[in-house]
Coordinates of C-alpha atoms in Angstrom, one line a residue:
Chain Q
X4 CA 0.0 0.0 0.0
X5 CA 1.3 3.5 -1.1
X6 CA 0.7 6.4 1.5
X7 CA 1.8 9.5 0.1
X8 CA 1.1 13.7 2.2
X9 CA 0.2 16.3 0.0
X10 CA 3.8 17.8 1.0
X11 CA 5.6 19.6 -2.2
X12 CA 9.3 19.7 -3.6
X13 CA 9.9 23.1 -4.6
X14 CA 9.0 22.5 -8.4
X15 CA 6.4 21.2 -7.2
X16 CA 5.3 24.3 -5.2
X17 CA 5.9 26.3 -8.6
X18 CA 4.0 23.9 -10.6
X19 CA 1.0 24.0 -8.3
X20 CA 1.3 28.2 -8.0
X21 CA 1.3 28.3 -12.0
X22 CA -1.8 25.9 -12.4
X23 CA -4.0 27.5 -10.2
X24 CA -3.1 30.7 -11.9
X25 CA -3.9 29.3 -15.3
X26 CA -7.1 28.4 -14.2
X27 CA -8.2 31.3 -11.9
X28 CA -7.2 34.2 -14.1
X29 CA -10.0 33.7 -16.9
X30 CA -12.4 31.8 -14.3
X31 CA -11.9 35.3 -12.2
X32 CA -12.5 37.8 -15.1
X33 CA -15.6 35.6 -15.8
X34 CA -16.8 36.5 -12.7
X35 CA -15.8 39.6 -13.1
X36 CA -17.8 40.7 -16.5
X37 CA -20.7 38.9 -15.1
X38 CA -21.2 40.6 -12.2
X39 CA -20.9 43.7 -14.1
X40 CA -23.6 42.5 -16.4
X41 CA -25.8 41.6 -13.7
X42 CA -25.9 44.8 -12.0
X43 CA -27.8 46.0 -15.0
X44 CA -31.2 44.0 -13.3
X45 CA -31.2 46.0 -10.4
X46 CA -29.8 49.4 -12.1
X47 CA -32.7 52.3 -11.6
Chain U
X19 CA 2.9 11.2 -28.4
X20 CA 1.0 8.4 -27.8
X21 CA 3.4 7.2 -25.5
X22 CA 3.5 10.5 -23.2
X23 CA -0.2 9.9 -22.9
X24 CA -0.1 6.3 -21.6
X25 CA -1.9 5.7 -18.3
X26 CA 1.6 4.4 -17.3
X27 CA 3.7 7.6 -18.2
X28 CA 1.2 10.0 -16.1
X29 CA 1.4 8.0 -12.7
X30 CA 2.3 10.5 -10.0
X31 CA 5.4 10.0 -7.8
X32 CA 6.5 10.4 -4.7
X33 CA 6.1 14.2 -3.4
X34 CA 3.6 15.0 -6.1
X35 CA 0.9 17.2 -4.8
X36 CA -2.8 16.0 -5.6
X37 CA -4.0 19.7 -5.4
X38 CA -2.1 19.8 -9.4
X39 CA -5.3 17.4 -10.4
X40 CA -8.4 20.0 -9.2
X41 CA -6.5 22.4 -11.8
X42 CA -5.5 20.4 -14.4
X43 CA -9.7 19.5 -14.4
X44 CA -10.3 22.5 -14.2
X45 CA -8.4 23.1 -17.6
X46 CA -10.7 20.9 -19.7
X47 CA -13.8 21.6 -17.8
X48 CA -13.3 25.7 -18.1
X49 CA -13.4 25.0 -22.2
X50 CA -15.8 22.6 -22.4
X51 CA -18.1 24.6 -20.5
X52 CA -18.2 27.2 -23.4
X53 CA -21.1 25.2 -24.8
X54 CA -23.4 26.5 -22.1
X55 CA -22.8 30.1 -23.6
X56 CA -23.0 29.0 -27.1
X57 CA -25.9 30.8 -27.6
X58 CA -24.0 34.1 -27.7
X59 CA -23.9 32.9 -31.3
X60 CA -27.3 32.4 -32.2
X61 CA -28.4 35.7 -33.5
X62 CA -25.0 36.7 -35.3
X63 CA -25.3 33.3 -37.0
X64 CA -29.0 33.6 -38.2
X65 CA -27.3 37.5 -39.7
X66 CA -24.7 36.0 -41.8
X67 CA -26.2 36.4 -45.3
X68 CA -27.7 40.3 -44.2
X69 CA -24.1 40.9 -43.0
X70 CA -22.2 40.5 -45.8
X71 CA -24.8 42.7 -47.7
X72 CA -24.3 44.8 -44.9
X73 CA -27.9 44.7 -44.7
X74 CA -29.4 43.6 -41.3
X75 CA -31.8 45.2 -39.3
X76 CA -30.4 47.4 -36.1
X77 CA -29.5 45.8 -33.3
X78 CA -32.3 47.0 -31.0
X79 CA -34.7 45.6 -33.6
X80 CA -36.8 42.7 -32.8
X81 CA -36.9 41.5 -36.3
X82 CA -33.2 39.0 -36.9
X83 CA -32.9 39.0 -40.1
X84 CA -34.8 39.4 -43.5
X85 CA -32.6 38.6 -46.0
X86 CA -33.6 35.0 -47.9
X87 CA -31.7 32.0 -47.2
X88 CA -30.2 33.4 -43.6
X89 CA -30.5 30.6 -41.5
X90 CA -33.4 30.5 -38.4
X91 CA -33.0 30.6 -34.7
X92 CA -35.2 27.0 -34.2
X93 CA -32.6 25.4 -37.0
X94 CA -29.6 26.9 -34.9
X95 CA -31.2 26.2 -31.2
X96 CA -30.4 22.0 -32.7
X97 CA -26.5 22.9 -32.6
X98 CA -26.6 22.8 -28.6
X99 CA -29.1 20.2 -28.3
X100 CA -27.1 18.2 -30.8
X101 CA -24.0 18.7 -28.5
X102 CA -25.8 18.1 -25.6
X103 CA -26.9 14.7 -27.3
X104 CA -23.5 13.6 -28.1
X105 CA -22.1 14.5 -24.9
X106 CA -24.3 11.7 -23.2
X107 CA -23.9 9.3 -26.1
X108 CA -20.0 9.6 -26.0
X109 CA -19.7 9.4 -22.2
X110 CA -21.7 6.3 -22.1
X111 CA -20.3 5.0 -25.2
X112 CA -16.3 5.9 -24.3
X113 CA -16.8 5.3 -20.3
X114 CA -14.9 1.9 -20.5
X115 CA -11.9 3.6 -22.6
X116 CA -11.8 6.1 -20.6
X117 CA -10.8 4.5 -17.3
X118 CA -8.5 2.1 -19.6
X119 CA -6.6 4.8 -21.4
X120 CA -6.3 6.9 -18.4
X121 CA -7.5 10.9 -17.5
X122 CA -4.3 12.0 -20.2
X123 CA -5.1 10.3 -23.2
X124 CA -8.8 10.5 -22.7
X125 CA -8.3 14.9 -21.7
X126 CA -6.2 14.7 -25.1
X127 CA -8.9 13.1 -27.6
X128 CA -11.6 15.8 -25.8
X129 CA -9.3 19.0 -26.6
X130 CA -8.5 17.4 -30.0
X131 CA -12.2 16.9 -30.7
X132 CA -13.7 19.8 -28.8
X133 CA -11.3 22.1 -30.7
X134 CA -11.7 20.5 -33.9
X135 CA -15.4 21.1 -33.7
X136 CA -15.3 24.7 -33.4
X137 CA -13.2 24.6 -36.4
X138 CA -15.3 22.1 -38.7
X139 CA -18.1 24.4 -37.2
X140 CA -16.2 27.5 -37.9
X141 CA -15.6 26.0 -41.6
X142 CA -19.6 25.4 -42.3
X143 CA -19.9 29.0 -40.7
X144 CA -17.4 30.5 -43.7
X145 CA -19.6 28.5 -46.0
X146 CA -23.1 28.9 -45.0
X147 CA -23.3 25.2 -44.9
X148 CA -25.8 24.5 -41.6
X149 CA -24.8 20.9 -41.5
X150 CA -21.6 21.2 -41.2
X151 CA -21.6 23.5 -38.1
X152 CA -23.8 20.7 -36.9
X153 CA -21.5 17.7 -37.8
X154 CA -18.8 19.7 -36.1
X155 CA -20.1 21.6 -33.3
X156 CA -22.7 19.1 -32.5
X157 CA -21.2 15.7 -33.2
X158 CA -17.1 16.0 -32.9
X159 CA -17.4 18.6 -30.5
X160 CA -20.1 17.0 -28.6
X161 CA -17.9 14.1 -28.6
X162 CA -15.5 16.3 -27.2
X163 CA -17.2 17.1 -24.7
X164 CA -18.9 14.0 -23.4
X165 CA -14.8 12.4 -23.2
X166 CA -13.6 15.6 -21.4
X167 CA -17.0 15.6 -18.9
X168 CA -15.7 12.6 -17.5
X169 CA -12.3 12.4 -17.8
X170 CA -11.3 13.7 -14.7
X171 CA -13.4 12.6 -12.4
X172 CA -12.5 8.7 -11.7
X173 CA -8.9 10.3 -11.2
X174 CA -10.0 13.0 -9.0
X175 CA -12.0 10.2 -6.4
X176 CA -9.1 7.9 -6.1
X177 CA -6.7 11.4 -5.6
X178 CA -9.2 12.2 -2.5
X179 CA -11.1 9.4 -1.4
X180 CA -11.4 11.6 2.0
X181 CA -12.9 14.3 -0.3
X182 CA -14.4 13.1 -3.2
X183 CA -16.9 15.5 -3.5
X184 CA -15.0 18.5 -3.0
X185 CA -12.5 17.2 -5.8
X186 CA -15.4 16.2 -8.1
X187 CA -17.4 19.2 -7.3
X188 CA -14.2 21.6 -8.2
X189 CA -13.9 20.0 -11.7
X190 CA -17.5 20.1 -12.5
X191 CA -17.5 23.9 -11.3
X192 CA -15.5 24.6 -14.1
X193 CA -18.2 23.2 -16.4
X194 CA -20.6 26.0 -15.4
X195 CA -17.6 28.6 -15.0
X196 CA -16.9 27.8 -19.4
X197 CA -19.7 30.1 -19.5
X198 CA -18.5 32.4 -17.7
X199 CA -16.0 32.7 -19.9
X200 CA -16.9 31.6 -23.4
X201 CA -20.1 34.2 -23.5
X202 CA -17.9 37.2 -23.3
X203 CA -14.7 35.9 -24.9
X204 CA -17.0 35.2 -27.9
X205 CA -18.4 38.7 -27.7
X206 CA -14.8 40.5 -27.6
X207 CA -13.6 38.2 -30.5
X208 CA -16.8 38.7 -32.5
X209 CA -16.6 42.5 -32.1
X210 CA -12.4 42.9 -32.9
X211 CA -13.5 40.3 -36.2
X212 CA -16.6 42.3 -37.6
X213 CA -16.1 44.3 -40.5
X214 CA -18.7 45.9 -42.3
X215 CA -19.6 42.9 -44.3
X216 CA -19.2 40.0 -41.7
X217 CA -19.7 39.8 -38.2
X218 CA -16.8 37.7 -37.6
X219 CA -18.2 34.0 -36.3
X220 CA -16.0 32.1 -38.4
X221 CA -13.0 33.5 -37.5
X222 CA -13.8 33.9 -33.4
X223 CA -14.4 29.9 -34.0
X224 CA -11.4 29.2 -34.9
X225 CA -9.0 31.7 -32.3
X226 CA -11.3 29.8 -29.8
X227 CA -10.3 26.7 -30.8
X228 CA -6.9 27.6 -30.9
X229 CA -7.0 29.6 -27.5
X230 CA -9.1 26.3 -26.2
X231 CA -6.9 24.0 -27.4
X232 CA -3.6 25.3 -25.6
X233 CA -5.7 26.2 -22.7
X234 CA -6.7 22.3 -22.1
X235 CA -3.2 20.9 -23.4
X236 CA -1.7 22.4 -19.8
X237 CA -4.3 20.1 -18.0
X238 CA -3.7 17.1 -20.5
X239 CA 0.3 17.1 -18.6
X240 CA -0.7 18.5 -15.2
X241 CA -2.8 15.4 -14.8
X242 CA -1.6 12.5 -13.2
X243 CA -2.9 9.2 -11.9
X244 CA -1.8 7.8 -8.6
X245 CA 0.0 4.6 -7.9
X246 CA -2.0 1.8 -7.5
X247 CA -3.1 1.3 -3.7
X248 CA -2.3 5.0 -3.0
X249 CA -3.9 6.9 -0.2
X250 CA -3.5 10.0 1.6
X251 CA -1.5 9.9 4.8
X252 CA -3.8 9.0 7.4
X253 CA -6.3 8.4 5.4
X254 CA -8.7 4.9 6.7
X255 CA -11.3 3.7 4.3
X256 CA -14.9 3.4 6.8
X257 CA -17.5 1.7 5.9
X258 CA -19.6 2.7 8.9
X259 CA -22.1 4.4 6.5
X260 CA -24.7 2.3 5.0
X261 CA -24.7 4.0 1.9
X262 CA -20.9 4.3 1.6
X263 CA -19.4 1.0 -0.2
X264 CA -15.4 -0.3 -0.2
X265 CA -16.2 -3.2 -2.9
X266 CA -16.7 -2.1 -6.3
X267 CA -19.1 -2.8 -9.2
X268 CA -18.2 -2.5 -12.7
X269 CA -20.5 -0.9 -15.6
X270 CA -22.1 -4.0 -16.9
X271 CA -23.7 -5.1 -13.6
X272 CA -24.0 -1.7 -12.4
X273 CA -26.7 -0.9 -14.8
X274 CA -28.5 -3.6 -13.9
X275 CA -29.1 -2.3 -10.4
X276 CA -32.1 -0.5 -9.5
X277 CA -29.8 1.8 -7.4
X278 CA -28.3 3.1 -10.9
X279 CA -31.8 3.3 -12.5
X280 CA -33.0 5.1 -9.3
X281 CA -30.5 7.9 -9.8
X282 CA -30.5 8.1 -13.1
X283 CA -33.8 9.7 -12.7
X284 CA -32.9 11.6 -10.0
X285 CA -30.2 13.8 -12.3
X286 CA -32.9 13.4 -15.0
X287 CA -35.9 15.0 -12.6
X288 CA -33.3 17.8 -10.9
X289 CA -31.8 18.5 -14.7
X290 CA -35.2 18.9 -16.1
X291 CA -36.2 20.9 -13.3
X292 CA -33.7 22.8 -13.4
X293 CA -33.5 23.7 -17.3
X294 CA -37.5 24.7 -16.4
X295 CA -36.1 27.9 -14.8
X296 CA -32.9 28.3 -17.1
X297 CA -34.9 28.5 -20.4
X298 CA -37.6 30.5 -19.6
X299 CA -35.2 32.8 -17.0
X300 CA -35.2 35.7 -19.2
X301 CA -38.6 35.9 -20.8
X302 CA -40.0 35.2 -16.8
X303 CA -38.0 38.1 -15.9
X304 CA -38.6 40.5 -18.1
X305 CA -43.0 38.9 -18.8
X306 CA -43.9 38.6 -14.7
X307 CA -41.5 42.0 -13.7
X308 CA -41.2 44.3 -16.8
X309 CA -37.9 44.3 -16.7
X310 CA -35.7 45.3 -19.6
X311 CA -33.8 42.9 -22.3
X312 CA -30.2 44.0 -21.2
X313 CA -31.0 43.9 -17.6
X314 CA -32.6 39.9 -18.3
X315 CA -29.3 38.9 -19.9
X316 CA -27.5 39.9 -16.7
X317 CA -29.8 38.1 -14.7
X318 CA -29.5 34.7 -17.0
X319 CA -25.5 35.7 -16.1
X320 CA -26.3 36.0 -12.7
X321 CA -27.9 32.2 -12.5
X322 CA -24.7 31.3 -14.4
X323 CA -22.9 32.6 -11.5
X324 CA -24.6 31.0 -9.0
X325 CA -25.1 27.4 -11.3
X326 CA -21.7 27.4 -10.8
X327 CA -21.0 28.4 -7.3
X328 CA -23.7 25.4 -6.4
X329 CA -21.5 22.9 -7.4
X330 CA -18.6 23.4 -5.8
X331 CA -21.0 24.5 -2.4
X332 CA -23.2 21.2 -2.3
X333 CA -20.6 19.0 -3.6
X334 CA -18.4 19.6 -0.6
X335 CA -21.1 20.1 1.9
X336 CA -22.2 16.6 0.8
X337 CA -19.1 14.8 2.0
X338 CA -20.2 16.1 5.2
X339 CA -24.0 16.0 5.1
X340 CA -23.9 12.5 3.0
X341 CA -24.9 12.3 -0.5
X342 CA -28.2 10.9 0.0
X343 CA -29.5 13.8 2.1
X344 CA -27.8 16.5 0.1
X345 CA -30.5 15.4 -2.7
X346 CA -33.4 15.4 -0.3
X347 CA -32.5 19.0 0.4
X348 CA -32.2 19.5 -3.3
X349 CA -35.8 18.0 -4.1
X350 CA -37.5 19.0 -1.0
X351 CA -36.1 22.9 -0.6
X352 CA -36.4 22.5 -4.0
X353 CA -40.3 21.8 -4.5
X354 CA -40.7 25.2 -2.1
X355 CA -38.8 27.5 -4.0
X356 CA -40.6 26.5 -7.2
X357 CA -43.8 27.0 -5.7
X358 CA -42.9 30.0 -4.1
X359 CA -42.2 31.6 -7.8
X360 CA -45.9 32.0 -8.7
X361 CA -46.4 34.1 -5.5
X362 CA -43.7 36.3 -5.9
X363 CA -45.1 38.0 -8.9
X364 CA -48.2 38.3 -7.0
X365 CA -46.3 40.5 -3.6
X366 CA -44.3 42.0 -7.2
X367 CA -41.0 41.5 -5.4
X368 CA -38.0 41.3 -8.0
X369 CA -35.3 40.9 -5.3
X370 CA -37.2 37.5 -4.0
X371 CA -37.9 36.6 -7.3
X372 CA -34.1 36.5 -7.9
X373 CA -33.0 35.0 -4.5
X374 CA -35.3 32.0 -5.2
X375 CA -34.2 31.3 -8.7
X376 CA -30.5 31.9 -7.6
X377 CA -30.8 29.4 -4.8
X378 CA -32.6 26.8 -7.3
X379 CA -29.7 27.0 -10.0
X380 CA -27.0 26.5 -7.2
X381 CA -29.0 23.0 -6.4
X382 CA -29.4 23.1 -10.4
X383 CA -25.5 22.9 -10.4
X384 CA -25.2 20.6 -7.2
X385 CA -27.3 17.6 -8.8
X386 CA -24.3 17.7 -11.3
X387 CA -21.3 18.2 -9.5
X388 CA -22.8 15.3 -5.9
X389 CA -23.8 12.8 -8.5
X390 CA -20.1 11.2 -9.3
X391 CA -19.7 11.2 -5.6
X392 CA -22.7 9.5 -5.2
X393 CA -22.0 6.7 -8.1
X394 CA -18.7 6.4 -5.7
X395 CA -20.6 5.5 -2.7
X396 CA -22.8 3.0 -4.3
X397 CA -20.5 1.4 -7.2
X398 CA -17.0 2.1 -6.0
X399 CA -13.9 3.3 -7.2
X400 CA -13.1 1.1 -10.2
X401 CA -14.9 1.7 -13.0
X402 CA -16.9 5.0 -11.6
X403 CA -16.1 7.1 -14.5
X404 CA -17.4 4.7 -17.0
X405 CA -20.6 4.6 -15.0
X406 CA -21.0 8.5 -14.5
X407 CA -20.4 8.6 -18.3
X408 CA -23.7 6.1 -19.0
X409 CA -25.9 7.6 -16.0
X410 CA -25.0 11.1 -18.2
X411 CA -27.4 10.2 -20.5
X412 CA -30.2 11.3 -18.0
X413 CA -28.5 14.4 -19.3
X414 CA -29.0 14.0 -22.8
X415 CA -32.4 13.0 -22.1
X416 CA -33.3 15.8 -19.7
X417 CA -31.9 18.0 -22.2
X418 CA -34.4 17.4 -25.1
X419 CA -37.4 16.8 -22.4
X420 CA -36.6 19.6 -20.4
X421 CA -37.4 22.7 -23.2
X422 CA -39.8 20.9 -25.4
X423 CA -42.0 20.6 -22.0
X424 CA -41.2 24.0 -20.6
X425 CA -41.9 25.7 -24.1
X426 CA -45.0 23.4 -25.1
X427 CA -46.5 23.9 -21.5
X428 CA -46.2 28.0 -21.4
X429 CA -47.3 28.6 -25.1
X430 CA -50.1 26.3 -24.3
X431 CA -51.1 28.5 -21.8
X432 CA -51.0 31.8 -23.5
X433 CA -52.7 29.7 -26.8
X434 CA -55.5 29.6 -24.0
X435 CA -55.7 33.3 -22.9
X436 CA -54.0 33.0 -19.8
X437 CA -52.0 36.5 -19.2
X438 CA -47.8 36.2 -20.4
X439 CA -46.8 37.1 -16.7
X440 CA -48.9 34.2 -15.0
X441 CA -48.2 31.4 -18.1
X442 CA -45.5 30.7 -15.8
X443 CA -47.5 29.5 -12.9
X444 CA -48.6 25.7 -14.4
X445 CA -44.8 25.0 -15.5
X446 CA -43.8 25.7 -12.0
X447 CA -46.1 23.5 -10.2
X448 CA -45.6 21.0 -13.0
X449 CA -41.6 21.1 -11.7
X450 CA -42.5 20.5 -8.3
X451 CA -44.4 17.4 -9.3
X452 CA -41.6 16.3 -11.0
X453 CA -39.1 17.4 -8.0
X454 CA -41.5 15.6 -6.0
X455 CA -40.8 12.4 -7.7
X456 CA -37.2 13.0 -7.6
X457 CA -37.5 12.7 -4.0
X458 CA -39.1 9.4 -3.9
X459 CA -36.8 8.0 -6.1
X460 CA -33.7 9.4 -3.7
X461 CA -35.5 8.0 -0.6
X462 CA -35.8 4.7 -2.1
X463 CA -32.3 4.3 -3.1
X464 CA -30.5 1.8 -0.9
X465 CA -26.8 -0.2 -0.9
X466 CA -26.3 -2.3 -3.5
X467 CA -26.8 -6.1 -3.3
X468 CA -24.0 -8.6 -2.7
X469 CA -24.9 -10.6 -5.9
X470 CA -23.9 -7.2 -8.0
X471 CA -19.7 -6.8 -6.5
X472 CA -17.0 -7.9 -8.3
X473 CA -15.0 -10.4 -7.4
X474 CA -11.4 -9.7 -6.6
X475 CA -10.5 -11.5 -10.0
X476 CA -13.2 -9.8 -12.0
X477 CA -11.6 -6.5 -10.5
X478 CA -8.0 -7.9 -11.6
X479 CA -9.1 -8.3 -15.6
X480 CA -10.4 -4.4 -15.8

């Protein structure tokens, strides 16, 4: 049986910083321009 | 190439973090997800032929497009539904090579078929052919994205068999966040491509595809499996839940359980339910509150948002609360907030209106993201992504049901002189019959029998 943490080498560290970045940049600016177009419902 | 995407080139060693995998879903599922939004298409496509004459009506206008032989918005609505189709055949169909080839081949063949969609699409687009934007965006890409719906998931459970519904719930969030993304990205692309005589589709097709393509390549070599009998320090299986197995049963005798049947229908009832508020969210808006056409968009945005934050939101508070109850909550809250609806445009409350229907699209997107989680705790970890992929095609089904009953139900109410703003009332109470259901079929759902495990030499051919 394998047992293995969730501990990182430091490439790993790099590798995990740049993925989540990847992801969360255009996931976050999604968010972003939707909110913006959403505020329109409620705009007077 | 073929090699790098073995199963046994993409096994993760010692040290390597499982939070890489979340992301590396997360890359696939972001672009996939951009068929939710492909509707940001619809009206430029049924204006090609008025474009190019620079001829089409303005953009306020409620008339599309009058120029003969521009295609119509019911021929273009089959492009999504086609996908939507393909995605549940495909998942059912390539379940079993899925789980042999491993997440990086089968993340591979979706961004290679997802991406070469939009540009067989973006060809039939270039030359007015309507069948080849369905042969492309429908079938190959369809295909594309049934492989790339599933191909994380059986990797993500065995990475977090303490969380699987966190890890699954992350990937599928990313499904309703390609929306997110694709609707304005498409916009922008669309809008630096016009010209006086095109409206640019064909081209924002293919810089999608291209953008898509690199985008879900990073997850196709962040990905990795773990080592056979891995498990995360300190990690003990329990089988003190009833519901919560440690044996496993492979596709072919899992779909002859009633326990797969009986959840099957469960996605089917919450995705029907669910596409009951999502098609009709901007004419209800704007028919039962007056509210304007820009401001309805933003709120069929604003359900995206919240679609999306469901499924990360139930699917973790379900490895807590236990699958099984998360979907009572889903039918049962979910019967009162459809009710509800009706009455809120009798107190003529927007806000509430929009609080309920936000809260009902986060369960919308929590039926998605639990139900892998779920298949785990009744079938296992050994063959759960092949059996998510065949249960998808409640999707498929719920897909085609869903609008053709929504539509047919509210036009056969206005056919009868019932008022726009309260042709709404019927489908809702309809959806809490059918949520209703849903919960019988949840409460009757119970551990599988002995006869259906495999045995440990059964497990040792897969």
């Amino acid at each position: 049986m394998t047992t293995d943490t969730t501990s990182t080498s430091g490439g790993n560290t790099a590798a995990l910083i740049f993925a989540w970045v990847w992801v969360g940049i255009p996931l976050a600016w999604g968010v972003w321009v939707t909110i913006g177009n959403a505020a329109r419902l409620f705009a007077k | 190439m073929a090699t790098i995407l073995d199963r046994s080139h993409s096994v993760g060693g010692p040290g390597f973090n499982r939070w890489l995998v979340p992301p590396a879903a997360l890359c696939i599922h972001l672009c996939i997800g951009q068929v939710y939004a492909f509707s940001v298409f619809n009206k430029p496509l049924a204006q090609l032929l008025c474009a190019a004459q620079a001829a089409c009506p303005p953009a306020a206008a409620k008339v599309i497009s009058t120029t003969p032989g521009d295609w119509t918005i019911p021929s273009l609505t089959w492009i999504f539904s086609l996908a939507i189709v393909f995605l549940g055949l495909s998942a059912a169909v390539f379940g079993r090579w899925v789980e042999a080839a491993g997440p990086r081949a089968a993340m591979f063949a979706s961004a290679s078929l997802f991406c070469g969609g939009l540009l067989v699409g973006g060809l039939g687009v270039s030359l007015h052919v309507l069948p080849l934007v369905f042969l492309g965006y429908g079938v190959i890409g369809g295909c594309g994205l049934g492989i790339g719906y599933i191909s994380p998931v059986s990797t993500l459970i065995k990475w977090f068999p303490d969380r699987p519904g966190l890890a699954t719930g992350t990937a599928i969030m990313g499904f309703g966040g390609g929306a997110l993304i694709g609707a304005p990205l498409a916009v922008n692309l669309m809008k630096y491509y016009s010209s006086p005589t095109s409206n640019g589709v064909a081209p924002t097709m293919w810089t999608m595809a291209v953008i898509y393509f690199i985008f879900m390549l990073v997850g196709v070599f962040l990905v990795r499996v773990p080592a056979p009998g891995w498990k995360p320090a300190g990690f003990v299986a329990s089988a003190a839940q009833a519901l919560v197995t440690t044996r496993n049963v492979l596709v072919g005798e899992a779909i002859k359980t009633p326990q797969f049947w009986l959840l099957w229908a469960v996605l089917f009832l919450n995705v029907t339910a669910g596409i009951g508020i999502l098609q009709q969210a901007s004419l209800m808006v704007q028919d039962m509150f007056g509210v304007a056409v820009a401001a309805a968009t933003g709120f069929v945005g604003l359900l995206s948002l919240f679609n999306m934050g469901g499924r990360i939101f139930w699917a973790s508070l379900s490895d807590f609360l236990g699958r099984k109850r998360t979907y009572m909550i889903f039918f049962g809250l979910g019967a009162i907030l459809y009710a509800l609806i009706p009455w809120t445009k009798n107190i003529g409350s927007l806000g509430l209106f929009v609080a309920i229907c936000c809260i009902i699209l986060t369960m919308y997107g929590g039926g998605f993201a639990t139900i892998p989680a779920y298949l785990r705790d009744m079938f296992g970890t050994a063959q759960v992504g092949a059996i998510h992929g065949v249960l998808l095609t409640a999707w498929s089904c719920a897909g085609v049901a869903g609008p053709v009953l929504v539509n047919y139900i509210r036009q056969h109410q206005i056919d009868n002189g019932v008022p726009k703003a309260d042709a709404y009332s019927v489908t809702m109470y309809i959806m809490v019959a059918l949520l209703v259901v849903g919960f019988i079929c949840n409460y009757l759902v119970k551990p599988v029998a002995d006869k259906y495990y495999a045995t440990n030499l059964q497990e040792a051919t897969v």
